[in-house]
Amino acid sequence: MKKILFSALLIGAIAACNSPQKEEQKVEVPKTEEKSDVITYEEYSGEEPTTPEETEFYKPVAPTVNPTEKNGAPSDAIILFDGKNLDNWISSKDSTAAAWTLNKDGSMTVKDKAGDIQTKQSFGSIQLHIEWKSPAKIQGDGQHRANSGVFLQNLYEVQVLDNNNNNTYTNGQVGAIYKQGVPLAKASVPTGDWNTYDIIYHEPEFNSEGGKIKSATITVLHNGVLIQDHTEIKGTTPYIGWPKNEAHGDGPIRLQDHGDNSRVSYRNIWVRELK
């Protein structure tokens, strides 16, 4: 019996030695980033400087801008509205004189159903300062309470709306890139007080075939609070449908008449071109 048992164990051991071995489990090693993806700066390559003078330069020289020379606006700003007249604006419907109401306090108010107005001049990339307010007497709710909008290049809307105790869809609230970019914060002043928008806008770029190769971007400060931070604008901002991206050049700044007696007022509008 012992002899038979020993033989069986020996045969089992030999069989185990001759059986195929399991493959070793392979460990995936993460690929290193391609060299082309790593940001480098040619001007900071080579032998490192050993004196402070080697990293100092004196050209180009930045132009001098007086930040308040034009009645509070920068010296290189284009004044679009200072309360005196509507000479820089025309009707968006038929290019006739802008028909909004000019007020004694140096502001203008949307004339209900008169239609949008836009600048006579066209712009690309800009810094824009604009002040607006909703009427102190509340009327309507949702999208029908002090609704207007600031359109850049006549295509891309930054929403104007009285959102105080007045909720709506968040990509259509005050400070939104309409139907696209929800603002980082709601920074409105009390209803009836003056709001400010300070906008940095960089226009989109298109190739020779009309395809968009670089999106527009926008940064917005609402009453000094950052609400859009270099936000990508994915195309036009329609009420219905997807954003569109047809090739275009410079365009006017347009202010919206929502057509529902929203009674929004504007004042102190100026722009600096970022060419």
CSV table of C-alpha atoms in Angstrom, one decimal:
chain,number,residue,atom,x,y,z
A,1,MET,CA,0.0,0.0,0.0
A,2,LYS,CA,2.8,2.5,0.9
A,3,LYS,CA,4.5,1.7,-2.5
A,4,ILE,CA,1.3,2.5,-4.4
A,5,LEU,CA,0.7,5.7,-2.4
A,6,PHE,CA,4.2,6.9,-3.0
A,7,SER,CA,3.9,6.2,-6.8
A,8,ALA,CA,0.7,8.2,-6.9
A,9,LEU,CA,2.3,11.2,-5.2
A,10,LEU,CA,5.3,11.0,-7.5
A,11,ILE,CA,3.1,10.9,-10.6
A,12,GLY,CA,1.1,14.0,-9.3
A,13,ALA,CA,4.3,15.9,-8.7
A,14,ILE,CA,5.6,15.2,-12.2
A,15,ALA,CA,2.3,16.2,-13.7
A,16,ALA,CA,2.3,19.5,-11.8
A,17,CYS,CA,5.8,20.2,-13.0
A,18,ASN,CA,4.8,19.6,-16.6
A,19,SER,CA,1.5,21.6,-16.5
A,20,PRO,CA,1.5,25.0,-18.2
A,21,GLN,CA,2.3,27.8,-15.8
A,22,LYS,CA,-0.1,30.7,-15.3
A,23,GLU,CA,1.0,33.9,-17.1
A,24,GLU,CA,2.3,36.6,-14.8
A,25,GLN,CA,-0.2,39.4,-14.4
A,26,LYS,CA,0.9,42.4,-16.4
A,27,VAL,CA,0.9,45.8,-14.7
A,28,GLU,CA,0.0,48.7,-16.9
A,29,VAL,CA,2.5,51.5,-16.6
A,30,PRO,CA,1.0,54.9,-17.2
A,31,LYS,CA,2.3,56.6,-20.3
A,32,THR,CA,4.3,59.7,-19.7
A,33,GLU,CA,3.0,62.9,-21.3
A,34,GLU,CA,4.1,63.6,-24.8
A,35,LYS,CA,6.8,66.1,-25.0
A,36,SER,CA,4.6,68.3,-27.2
A,37,ASP,CA,2.1,68.6,-24.4
A,38,VAL,CA,4.5,70.1,-21.9
A,39,ILE,CA,4.7,73.9,-21.8
A,40,THR,CA,8.2,75.2,-22.2
A,41,TYR,CA,9.6,78.7,-22.9
A,42,GLU,CA,12.4,79.1,-25.4
A,43,GLU,CA,13.4,82.4,-24.0
A,44,TYR,CA,14.1,80.8,-20.6
A,45,SER,CA,16.2,78.0,-21.9
A,46,GLY,CA,20.0,77.7,-22.1
A,47,GLU,CA,22.4,78.9,-19.5
A,48,GLU,CA,20.6,80.6,-16.6
A,49,PRO,CA,21.5,84.2,-15.9
A,50,THR,CA,23.6,85.1,-13.0
A,51,THR,CA,22.9,88.8,-12.7
A,52,PRO,CA,19.5,90.7,-12.4
A,53,GLU,CA,20.3,92.9,-15.4
A,54,GLU,CA,20.3,89.9,-17.7
A,55,THR,CA,16.5,89.4,-17.1
A,56,GLU,CA,15.5,93.0,-17.5
A,57,PHE,CA,14.2,94.6,-20.7
A,58,TYR,CA,12.9,98.1,-21.6
A,59,LYS,CA,10.9,97.5,-24.8
A,60,PRO,CA,8.1,97.4,-25.7
A,61,VAL,CA,6.9,100.3,-23.6
A,62,ALA,CA,3.3,100.2,-22.5
A,63,PRO,CA,1.2,103.3,-23.4
A,64,THR,CA,0.1,105.6,-20.6
A,65,VAL,CA,-3.6,105.5,-19.9
A,66,ASN,CA,-5.2,108.0,-17.5
A,67,PRO,CA,-7.9,105.8,-15.9
A,68,THR,CA,-10.4,108.6,-15.2
A,69,GLU,CA,-9.6,111.4,-17.8
A,70,LYS,CA,-12.9,111.2,-19.7
A,71,ASN,CA,-15.4,112.0,-16.9
A,72,GLY,CA,-14.4,108.8,-15.0
A,73,ALA,CA,-13.6,106.7,-18.1
A,74,PRO,CA,-10.1,105.9,-19.3
A,75,SER,CA,-8.3,108.3,-21.6
A,76,ASP,CA,-8.3,105.8,-24.5
A,77,ALA,CA,-11.9,104.8,-24.1
A,78,ILE,CA,-14.6,105.3,-26.7
A,79,ILE,CA,-17.6,107.0,-25.0
A,80,LEU,CA,-20.7,105.3,-26.3
A,81,PHE,CA,-23.2,107.0,-23.9
A,82,ASP,CA,-22.7,109.8,-21.5
A,83,GLY,CA,-26.2,110.9,-21.0
A,84,LYS,CA,-26.2,113.8,-23.4
A,85,ASN,CA,-27.6,112.2,-26.5
A,86,LEU,CA,-28.1,108.9,-28.4
A,87,ASP,CA,-25.9,110.0,-31.4
A,88,ASN,CA,-23.8,106.8,-31.2
A,89,TRP,CA,-26.8,104.5,-31.4
A,90,ILE,CA,-29.3,103.4,-34.1
A,91,SER,CA,-32.3,101.2,-34.3
A,92,SER,CA,-31.4,97.5,-34.9
A,93,LYS,CA,-34.5,97.1,-37.0
A,94,ASP,CA,-34.0,99.7,-39.7
A,95,SER,CA,-30.8,101.7,-38.8
A,96,THR,CA,-32.8,104.9,-38.1
A,97,ALA,CA,-32.2,107.1,-35.1
A,98,ALA,CA,-32.4,105.3,-31.7
A,99,ALA,CA,-35.8,105.9,-30.2
A,100,TRP,CA,-35.2,105.1,-26.6
A,101,THR,CA,-36.1,107.6,-23.8
A,102,LEU,CA,-33.4,110.0,-22.8
A,103,ASN,CA,-33.7,110.9,-19.1
A,104,LYS,CA,-32.7,114.1,-17.2
A,105,ASP,CA,-30.5,112.1,-14.9
A,106,GLY,CA,-28.1,111.2,-17.7
A,107,SER,CA,-29.5,107.8,-18.4
A,108,MET,CA,-31.6,106.2,-21.1
A,109,THR,CA,-34.6,103.8,-20.7
A,110,VAL,CA,-35.8,101.1,-23.1
A,111,LYS,CA,-38.9,102.4,-25.0
A,112,ASP,CA,-41.3,99.5,-24.9
A,113,LYS,CA,-41.6,97.8,-28.3
A,114,ALA,CA,-39.4,100.4,-30.0
A,115,GLY,CA,-36.9,97.6,-30.6
A,116,ASP,CA,-33.3,97.0,-29.9
A,117,ILE,CA,-30.7,99.6,-30.4
A,118,GLN,CA,-27.0,99.1,-31.4
A,119,THR,CA,-23.9,101.1,-31.7
A,120,LYS,CA,-23.1,102.7,-35.1
A,121,GLN,CA,-19.5,101.5,-34.7
A,122,SER,CA,-18.5,97.8,-34.9
A,123,PHE,CA,-16.1,96.1,-32.5
A,124,GLY,CA,-14.1,92.9,-32.0
A,125,SER,CA,-12.3,92.2,-28.8
A,126,ILE,CA,-13.1,94.8,-26.1
A,127,GLN,CA,-13.2,96.0,-22.6
A,128,LEU,CA,-16.8,97.2,-21.9
A,129,HIS,CA,-18.1,99.2,-19.0
A,130,ILE,CA,-21.9,99.6,-18.8
A,131,GLU,CA,-24.3,100.5,-15.9
A,132,TRP,CA,-27.9,99.4,-15.8
A,133,LYS,CA,-30.9,99.3,-13.4
A,134,SER,CA,-34.3,97.8,-13.1
A,135,PRO,CA,-37.2,100.0,-12.2
A,136,ALA,CA,-37.8,100.5,-8.5
A,137,LYS,CA,-41.5,99.5,-9.0
A,138,ILE,CA,-41.6,95.8,-9.5
A,139,GLN,CA,-43.7,94.5,-12.3
A,140,GLY,CA,-43.8,90.9,-13.7
A,141,ASP,CA,-41.8,87.9,-12.6
A,142,GLY,CA,-39.4,85.3,-14.0
A,143,GLN,CA,-38.1,86.4,-17.4
A,144,HIS,CA,-40.6,89.3,-17.5
A,145,ARG,CA,-39.1,91.4,-14.7
A,146,ALA,CA,-36.7,94.0,-16.0
A,147,ASN,CA,-35.3,91.8,-18.8
A,148,SER,CA,-32.8,93.2,-21.3
A,149,GLY,CA,-29.4,92.1,-22.5
A,150,VAL,CA,-26.0,93.3,-23.7
A,151,PHE,CA,-25.1,91.7,-27.0
A,152,LEU,CA,-21.4,91.6,-28.1
A,153,GLN,CA,-20.7,91.6,-31.8
A,154,ASN,CA,-24.5,91.6,-32.2
A,155,LEU,CA,-24.5,87.9,-31.4
A,156,TYR,CA,-23.6,86.9,-27.9
A,157,GLU,CA,-25.8,88.0,-25.0
A,158,VAL,CA,-24.9,88.8,-21.4
A,159,GLN,CA,-28.3,88.7,-19.6
A,160,VAL,CA,-29.8,91.7,-17.8
A,161,LEU,CA,-32.6,90.8,-15.3
A,162,ASP,CA,-34.0,91.7,-11.9
A,163,ASN,CA,-33.4,88.4,-10.1
A,164,ASN,CA,-34.0,89.7,-6.6
A,165,ASN,CA,-36.5,87.3,-5.0
A,166,ASN,CA,-37.3,86.2,-8.6
A,167,ASN,CA,-36.0,82.8,-9.6
A,168,THR,CA,-35.7,81.6,-13.2
A,169,TYR,CA,-33.6,79.1,-15.2
A,170,THR,CA,-30.0,79.6,-14.1
A,171,ASN,CA,-28.5,79.9,-17.6
A,172,GLY,CA,-30.9,82.8,-18.1
A,173,GLN,CA,-30.5,84.6,-14.8
A,174,VAL,CA,-28.7,87.9,-14.4
A,175,GLY,CA,-25.1,87.7,-15.5
A,176,ALA,CA,-25.6,84.5,-17.5
A,177,ILE,CA,-24.2,84.0,-21.0
A,178,TYR,CA,-27.7,83.5,-22.2
A,179,LYS,CA,-28.7,79.8,-22.4
A,180,GLN,CA,-25.0,78.8,-22.0
A,181,GLY,CA,-22.9,80.0,-19.1
A,182,VAL,CA,-24.4,80.1,-15.6
A,183,PRO,CA,-22.7,82.9,-13.5
A,184,LEU,CA,-20.5,82.0,-10.6
A,185,ALA,CA,-22.5,84.2,-8.3
A,186,LYS,CA,-25.5,86.5,-8.1
A,187,ALA,CA,-24.2,89.9,-7.3
A,188,SER,CA,-27.1,92.2,-7.9
A,189,VAL,CA,-27.7,95.4,-5.9
A,190,PRO,CA,-31.3,96.1,-4.5
A,191,THR,CA,-34.0,96.5,-7.1
A,192,GLY,CA,-34.0,100.0,-8.5
A,193,ASP,CA,-30.3,100.7,-7.7
A,194,TRP,CA,-27.6,100.9,-10.4
A,195,ASN,CA,-25.6,97.8,-11.3
A,196,THR,CA,-22.3,97.7,-13.2
A,197,TYR,CA,-21.0,95.2,-15.7
A,198,ASP,CA,-17.3,95.3,-16.5
A,199,ILE,CA,-16.7,92.9,-19.4
A,200,ILE,CA,-13.5,91.6,-21.0
A,201,TYR,CA,-14.4,90.0,-24.3
A,202,HIS,CA,-12.2,88.2,-26.8
A,203,GLU,CA,-13.7,87.5,-30.2
A,204,PRO,CA,-13.8,84.1,-31.9
A,205,GLU,CA,-11.5,83.2,-34.8
A,206,PHE,CA,-12.4,81.5,-38.0
A,207,ASN,CA,-10.3,79.8,-40.8
A,208,SER,CA,-10.4,80.7,-44.5
A,209,GLU,CA,-13.2,78.1,-45.0
A,210,GLY,CA,-15.4,79.7,-42.3
A,211,GLY,CA,-14.9,77.1,-39.6
A,212,LYS,CA,-14.4,78.3,-36.1
A,213,ILE,CA,-10.9,77.5,-34.8
A,214,LYS,CA,-11.0,79.5,-31.6
A,215,SER,CA,-14.0,80.2,-29.4
A,216,ALA,CA,-14.8,83.7,-28.0
A,217,THR,CA,-14.2,84.1,-24.3
A,218,ILE,CA,-15.7,86.4,-21.8
A,219,THR,CA,-14.9,87.6,-18.2
A,220,VAL,CA,-17.6,89.6,-16.4
A,221,LEU,CA,-17.4,91.5,-13.1
A,222,HIS,CA,-20.9,92.3,-11.8
A,223,ASN,CA,-20.7,95.2,-9.2
A,224,GLY,CA,-17.0,94.2,-8.8
A,225,VAL,CA,-17.7,90.5,-8.2
A,226,LEU,CA,-16.3,88.0,-10.7
A,227,ILE,CA,-19.3,86.1,-12.2
A,228,GLN,CA,-17.8,84.9,-15.5
A,229,ASP,CA,-14.2,83.7,-15.5
A,230,HIS,CA,-12.8,83.5,-19.0
A,231,THR,CA,-15.9,81.6,-20.0
A,232,GLU,CA,-16.0,80.0,-23.4
A,233,ILE,CA,-18.8,81.2,-25.6
A,234,LYS,CA,-19.9,78.2,-27.6
A,235,GLY,CA,-21.8,80.1,-30.3
A,236,THR,CA,-24.7,82.5,-30.6
A,237,THR,CA,-27.2,82.7,-27.8
A,238,PRO,CA,-30.7,82.0,-29.2
A,239,TYR,CA,-33.9,81.7,-27.2
A,240,ILE,CA,-34.7,78.5,-29.1
A,241,GLY,CA,-32.2,76.0,-30.6
A,242,TRP,CA,-28.4,75.3,-30.5
A,243,PRO,CA,-25.7,77.9,-30.6
A,244,LYS,CA,-24.6,78.7,-34.2
A,245,ASN,CA,-21.0,79.5,-35.4
A,246,GLU,CA,-21.1,81.2,-38.7
A,247,ALA,CA,-18.0,83.1,-39.6
A,248,HIS,CA,-18.2,86.8,-38.9
A,249,GLY,CA,-16.1,89.9,-38.3
A,250,ASP,CA,-16.5,92.9,-36.1
A,251,GLY,CA,-20.1,93.7,-35.0
A,252,PRO,CA,-22.0,96.4,-33.0
A,253,ILE,CA,-22.9,96.3,-29.3
A,254,ARG,CA,-26.6,95.8,-29.0
A,255,LEU,CA,-29.0,96.5,-26.2
A,256,GLN,CA,-32.2,94.6,-26.0
A,257,ASP,CA,-35.8,95.7,-25.8
A,258,HIS,CA,-37.5,92.6,-24.4
A,259,GLY,CA,-40.9,93.9,-25.6
A,260,ASP,CA,-42.7,93.4,-22.3
A,261,ASN,CA,-42.4,96.9,-20.7
A,262,SER,CA,-39.3,95.9,-18.7
A,263,ARG,CA,-38.3,99.5,-18.3
A,264,VAL,CA,-34.5,98.8,-17.9
A,265,SER,CA,-32.3,101.9,-17.9
A,266,TYR,CA,-28.6,102.3,-18.9
A,267,ARG,CA,-26.0,104.9,-18.3
A,268,ASN,CA,-22.2,105.5,-18.5
A,269,ILE,CA,-21.3,103.2,-21.3
A,270,TRP,CA,-17.7,103.1,-22.7
A,271,VAL,CA,-15.5,100.7,-24.4
A,272,ARG,CA,-11.7,100.1,-25.0
A,273,GLU,CA,-10.7,98.2,-28.1
A,274,LEU,CA,-8.3,95.2,-27.4
A,275,LYS,CA,-6.6,95.0,-30.8
